[in-house]
Amino acid sequence: MPASTSQKLTDTYPLNIGQALLPKITLKQLSVFISIYQTGSTSAASEQLHLSQSAVSSALTELEDRLKMPLFERIGRRLHRNDNAQAIYIQAQAIMSQCLTLEQYHQYQAGRIHIGASTTIGNYVLPSLIQQIYGDRPDAKVEFFIGNTRDVVSEVEQLKVDIGLVEGMPRPTDSKLIEQKAWRHDKLIVFAKKDSKWLEGIAAKQQNNTSDDKYKESSYQLTTKQLAKIPLLVREPGSGTRQVIDEQLLQYMPQAEVVLAIQQSEAIKNMVKADIGFGCLSQHVIEADLKQGSLIAIDIKDIDLQRVWWMIWHKQRHKSDIWQEFVAGLIAENNS
């Protein structure tokens, strides 16, 4: 049958294993045929495949019966290819190549992981996690996606990533499909430029140098009423950081005059350094700036911006070896 006709038949009658009979040709028969085609004899093929000569001869006979055509002319102890053999050989090679690709794909998948991370985690924590993966598995194949928490949850729901690491409480469309587990604790910090104009007239508090938490050793403490009079620069709706700010800070500031939503944490930091207002971000984002003294932490009276980071995954996602090792590492870190 010409290739064009065969293609038309395939297009008209697509293969449906549920409706069609499974093929009776086996991979063993094809491998025997390929070996005989290449070596020219059943004895040489039996040595190459580590099969008995009778098993090789039987497999070839079964293949010819199934195809309803001879593939070799038997002259003495040699097998000579007939006109059918070359076309079958080409197709058999393609089939065996595809089977090998499937096996290699499994091996590839076993060492591959696709991680989704919300913005703060992706920019400030994920690099060290990826470095750890490569340290344990130098041949690992790591892919990653960085977006806000809402975007990462969506990627997990659509099975586009193997595991998501998010800052806000996950809110999947269908919670029955998503597994979630607390992973790490984090703290959001309200911060300002050192000597900010917005602090004029506000008395600095006495330093407490005995505290073990360096982020609580800020020079100023404000009430929510005082903070509400200062422009506040925060992340956009949909981010985990914004979710915590809405639930644990802004609900106590209904009288807030200006709240600016910005997608990039670095942009928020730079605007605060320009003294446009105060910011509120993860301690991971501003830690270096606090140490350098370009930014200062601001305590908000009676407000605690602690939060939990979550790992999430789709229940139907295949949990490969590298996936299990990665998750086990995150859990061990949380328990340490």
XYZ file of C-alpha atoms in Angstrom:
336
model
C 0.000 0.000 0.000
C 1.488 3.411 -0.927
C 2.497 5.589 2.021
C -0.032 8.263 1.023
C -2.878 5.731 1.046
C -1.737 4.363 4.372
C -1.680 7.880 5.827
C -5.209 8.549 4.570
C -6.440 5.339 6.176
C -4.780 6.326 9.453
C -6.393 9.753 9.305
C -9.814 8.267 8.526
C -9.576 5.406 10.985
C -7.357 6.528 13.880
C -5.977 3.782 16.082
C -8.226 3.136 19.057
C -6.979 0.264 21.204
C -10.337 0.137 22.969
C -12.097 -0.730 19.707
C -9.402 -2.499 17.663
C -7.791 -5.878 18.295
C -4.316 -5.685 19.762
C -1.625 -6.547 17.196
C -0.365 -10.131 17.290
C 3.133 -9.171 16.161
C 5.524 -9.129 19.102
C 8.670 -7.128 19.770
C 10.552 -10.415 20.055
C 9.528 -11.333 16.513
C 10.639 -7.948 15.218
C 13.995 -8.090 17.024
C 14.623 -11.586 15.638
C 13.769 -10.412 12.129
C 16.064 -7.382 12.419
C 18.934 -9.543 13.639
C 18.484 -12.103 10.835
C 18.224 -9.295 8.288
C 21.507 -7.849 9.525
C 23.455 -11.103 10.027
C 21.997 -13.258 7.237
C 21.382 -16.412 9.304
C 19.362 -17.758 12.225
C 22.505 -19.132 13.912
C 24.200 -15.729 13.944
C 20.950 -14.116 15.156
C 20.636 -16.657 17.983
C 24.148 -15.774 19.173
C 23.476 -12.064 18.941
C 20.174 -12.294 20.836
C 21.229 -15.060 23.230
C 18.334 -17.266 22.110
C 18.286 -20.840 20.909
C 18.325 -21.314 17.146
C 14.946 -23.066 17.290
C 13.464 -20.066 19.155
C 14.832 -17.729 16.475
C 13.468 -19.863 13.629
C 10.095 -20.127 15.365
C 9.843 -16.353 15.872
C 10.636 -15.685 12.213
C 8.036 -18.220 11.063
C 5.409 -16.654 13.336
C 6.165 -13.198 11.943
C 5.892 -14.390 8.340
C 2.603 -16.126 9.153
C 1.253 -12.987 10.761
C 2.314 -10.817 7.804
C 1.132 -13.472 5.358
C 4.288 -13.059 3.285
C 7.768 -14.607 3.155
C 10.648 -12.366 4.169
C 13.591 -14.567 3.194
C 14.380 -17.202 0.591
C 16.001 -20.219 2.202
C 18.918 -21.417 0.085
C 21.011 -23.998 1.885
C 21.886 -22.712 5.335
C 21.703 -19.060 4.264
C 18.674 -16.820 4.238
C 18.450 -14.367 1.356
C 16.233 -11.317 1.656
C 13.328 -11.205 -0.732
C 11.624 -8.097 -2.064
C 9.377 -7.718 1.022
C 12.176 -7.731 3.565
C 13.559 -4.223 3.128
C 10.226 -2.425 3.618
C 9.438 -4.515 6.700
C 12.969 -3.952 8.034
C 12.571 -0.160 7.828
C 9.267 -0.275 9.719
C 10.576 -2.753 12.282
C 13.602 -0.524 12.953
C 11.305 2.446 13.503
C 9.133 0.497 15.958
C 12.119 -0.751 17.962
C 13.573 2.756 17.989
C 10.318 4.123 19.408
C 10.329 1.437 22.111
C 13.877 2.416 23.040
C 12.774 6.048 23.197
C 9.999 5.068 25.620
C 12.524 3.349 27.884
C 14.846 6.343 27.729
C 11.899 8.651 28.427
C 11.226 6.764 31.649
C 14.871 7.170 32.629
C 14.689 10.864 31.725
C 11.532 11.368 33.771
C 13.031 9.598 36.774
C 15.680 12.336 37.025
C 13.469 15.281 36.085
C 11.514 17.618 38.336
C 9.541 20.757 37.493
C 9.157 23.111 40.469
C 6.733 26.016 40.732
C 7.570 28.750 43.229
C 5.882 31.964 44.261
C 7.927 35.098 43.770
C 9.736 35.505 47.091
C 10.567 31.809 47.328
C 11.583 31.676 43.670
C 13.931 34.649 43.895
C 15.468 34.164 47.331
C 15.137 30.503 48.410
C 14.710 28.336 45.315
C 18.314 28.775 44.042
C 19.734 27.060 47.136
C 17.134 24.278 46.844
C 18.107 23.664 43.214
C 21.775 23.674 44.164
C 21.014 20.993 46.754
C 19.253 18.852 44.131
C 22.280 19.029 41.828
C 24.532 18.211 44.764
C 22.592 14.997 45.400
C 21.957 14.237 41.707
C 24.492 15.822 39.342
C 22.574 14.452 36.337
C 19.211 15.839 37.495
C 17.068 17.857 35.108
C 15.438 20.717 37.006
C 12.879 23.061 35.461
C 11.101 25.818 37.349
C 8.254 28.294 37.070
C 8.068 31.512 39.125
C 4.862 33.508 39.555
C 2.608 34.703 42.337
C 0.854 32.176 44.568
C -2.318 32.176 42.497
C -0.335 31.444 39.321
C 1.584 28.584 40.948
C -1.609 26.988 42.285
C -3.032 27.138 38.750
C 0.078 25.444 37.313
C -0.228 22.649 39.887
C -3.925 22.178 39.132
C -3.148 21.822 35.428
C -0.343 19.295 36.122
C 2.193 21.636 34.532
C 4.543 21.469 37.516
C 5.397 18.539 39.804
C 5.330 20.513 43.035
C 4.586 24.091 44.048
C 6.146 26.130 46.846
C 3.906 29.026 47.831
C 3.818 31.756 50.471
C 0.098 32.192 50.963
C -2.541 29.702 52.038
C -3.269 27.674 48.869
C -6.762 28.215 47.500
C -7.172 25.664 44.701
C -10.259 25.571 42.514
C -10.868 21.982 43.641
C -9.237 21.235 46.990
C -9.974 17.516 46.556
C -7.336 17.349 43.809
C -4.567 19.197 45.667
C -2.419 17.988 48.552
C -0.759 20.610 50.741
C 1.715 20.477 53.606
C 3.256 23.187 55.760
C 6.910 23.593 54.916
C 8.577 26.615 56.526
C 7.759 29.685 58.622
C 8.442 33.210 57.430
C 7.872 36.739 58.713
C 6.712 39.842 56.887
C 8.275 43.126 57.967
C 7.028 46.665 57.576
C 10.053 48.781 56.680
C 11.083 52.332 55.838
C 14.022 54.293 54.549
C 16.487 55.219 57.247
C 15.686 58.781 58.440
C 12.437 58.721 56.430
C 10.397 61.914 56.337
C 7.354 59.815 57.275
C 8.898 59.220 60.712
C 9.199 62.915 61.579
C 7.424 63.621 64.828
C 7.351 59.955 65.815
C 9.492 59.178 68.846
C 12.038 56.410 68.486
C 11.629 53.603 70.965
C 14.349 52.316 73.236
C 16.431 49.539 71.686
C 16.176 46.094 73.203
C 19.575 44.531 72.550
C 18.758 41.356 74.487
C 16.277 40.120 71.921
C 17.280 37.106 69.841
C 15.129 38.292 66.951
C 17.069 40.968 65.075
C 13.936 41.934 63.143
C 12.268 43.098 66.365
C 15.134 45.422 67.203
C 13.651 48.282 65.194
C 13.963 51.923 66.159
C 10.269 52.731 65.855
C 6.946 51.258 66.834
C 3.746 52.551 65.230
C 0.079 51.847 65.802
C -2.129 50.827 62.898
C -3.716 54.284 63.123
C -0.327 55.944 62.611
C 0.591 53.527 59.789
C -2.708 54.233 58.029
C -1.575 57.833 57.409
C 1.555 56.735 55.525
C 1.541 55.451 51.923
C 1.997 51.669 52.051
C 3.582 49.804 49.146
C 2.526 46.150 48.957
C 2.424 43.247 46.521
C -0.447 42.756 44.090
C -3.643 40.757 44.834
C -3.004 37.063 44.143
C 0.410 37.018 45.781
C 0.955 35.136 49.041
C 2.535 38.219 50.599
C -0.530 40.325 49.807
C -2.828 37.649 51.206
C -1.116 37.859 54.605
C -1.070 41.666 54.525
C -4.802 41.755 53.763
C -5.708 39.231 56.462
C -3.290 40.213 59.221
C -2.665 43.935 58.712
C -4.990 45.847 56.382
C -8.149 44.531 58.006
C -7.111 46.583 61.043
C -6.527 49.660 58.864
C -9.856 50.428 57.152
C -8.915 54.086 57.340
C -5.663 53.598 55.348
C -5.205 56.528 52.980
C -2.933 55.099 50.265
C -2.124 51.466 49.478
C -0.096 50.934 46.312
C -0.105 47.440 44.748
C 3.142 46.582 42.938
C 4.075 43.271 41.299
C 7.831 43.313 41.920
C 9.438 43.172 45.373
C 12.561 44.948 44.099
C 10.395 47.814 42.853
C 8.819 48.123 46.300
C 12.258 48.256 47.945
C 13.507 50.926 45.541
C 10.399 53.060 46.024
C 10.786 52.854 49.805
C 14.437 53.882 49.423
C 13.141 56.863 47.449
C 10.955 57.605 50.507
C 7.671 57.302 48.650
C 6.223 55.406 51.594
C 6.631 52.272 53.723
C 6.847 48.741 52.366
C 5.876 45.321 53.675
C 7.801 42.293 52.417
C 9.332 39.027 53.550
C 12.392 39.148 55.775
C 14.241 37.274 52.999
C 13.753 40.182 50.601
C 15.064 42.977 52.834
C 17.490 41.149 55.132
C 20.625 42.465 53.414
C 19.266 46.038 53.349
C 18.460 45.899 57.065
C 21.978 44.741 57.845
C 23.471 47.494 55.664
C 21.276 50.093 57.377
C 19.689 51.527 54.216
C 16.308 50.300 55.449
C 14.929 49.998 58.966
C 12.254 47.660 60.330
C 9.126 49.161 61.824
C 7.191 47.396 64.567
C 3.413 47.641 64.299
C 1.848 47.459 67.750
C -0.189 44.297 68.408
C 0.392 43.010 64.859
C 2.290 39.779 64.132
C 2.975 39.107 60.453
C 4.229 35.545 60.832
C 3.156 33.185 58.056
C 3.568 29.628 56.805
C 5.021 28.547 53.472
C 3.328 25.574 51.832
C 4.287 22.816 49.445
C 1.450 21.701 47.176
C 1.022 18.997 44.537
C -1.706 17.399 42.442
C -2.902 14.056 43.780
C -2.653 12.526 40.296
C 0.954 13.659 39.755
C 3.429 10.786 39.409
C 5.816 10.884 42.358
C 9.182 9.996 40.853
C 12.260 9.151 42.906
C 13.640 12.666 42.575
C 10.235 14.101 43.575
C 10.172 11.978 46.721
C 13.764 12.908 47.591
C 13.028 16.616 47.132
C 9.887 16.519 49.292
C 11.637 14.456 51.960
C 14.356 17.116 52.103
C 11.789 19.894 52.568
C 10.032 17.967 55.336
C 13.329 17.237 57.089
C 14.212 20.934 56.923
C 10.848 21.836 58.475
C 11.392 19.366 61.312
C 14.950 20.469 62.057
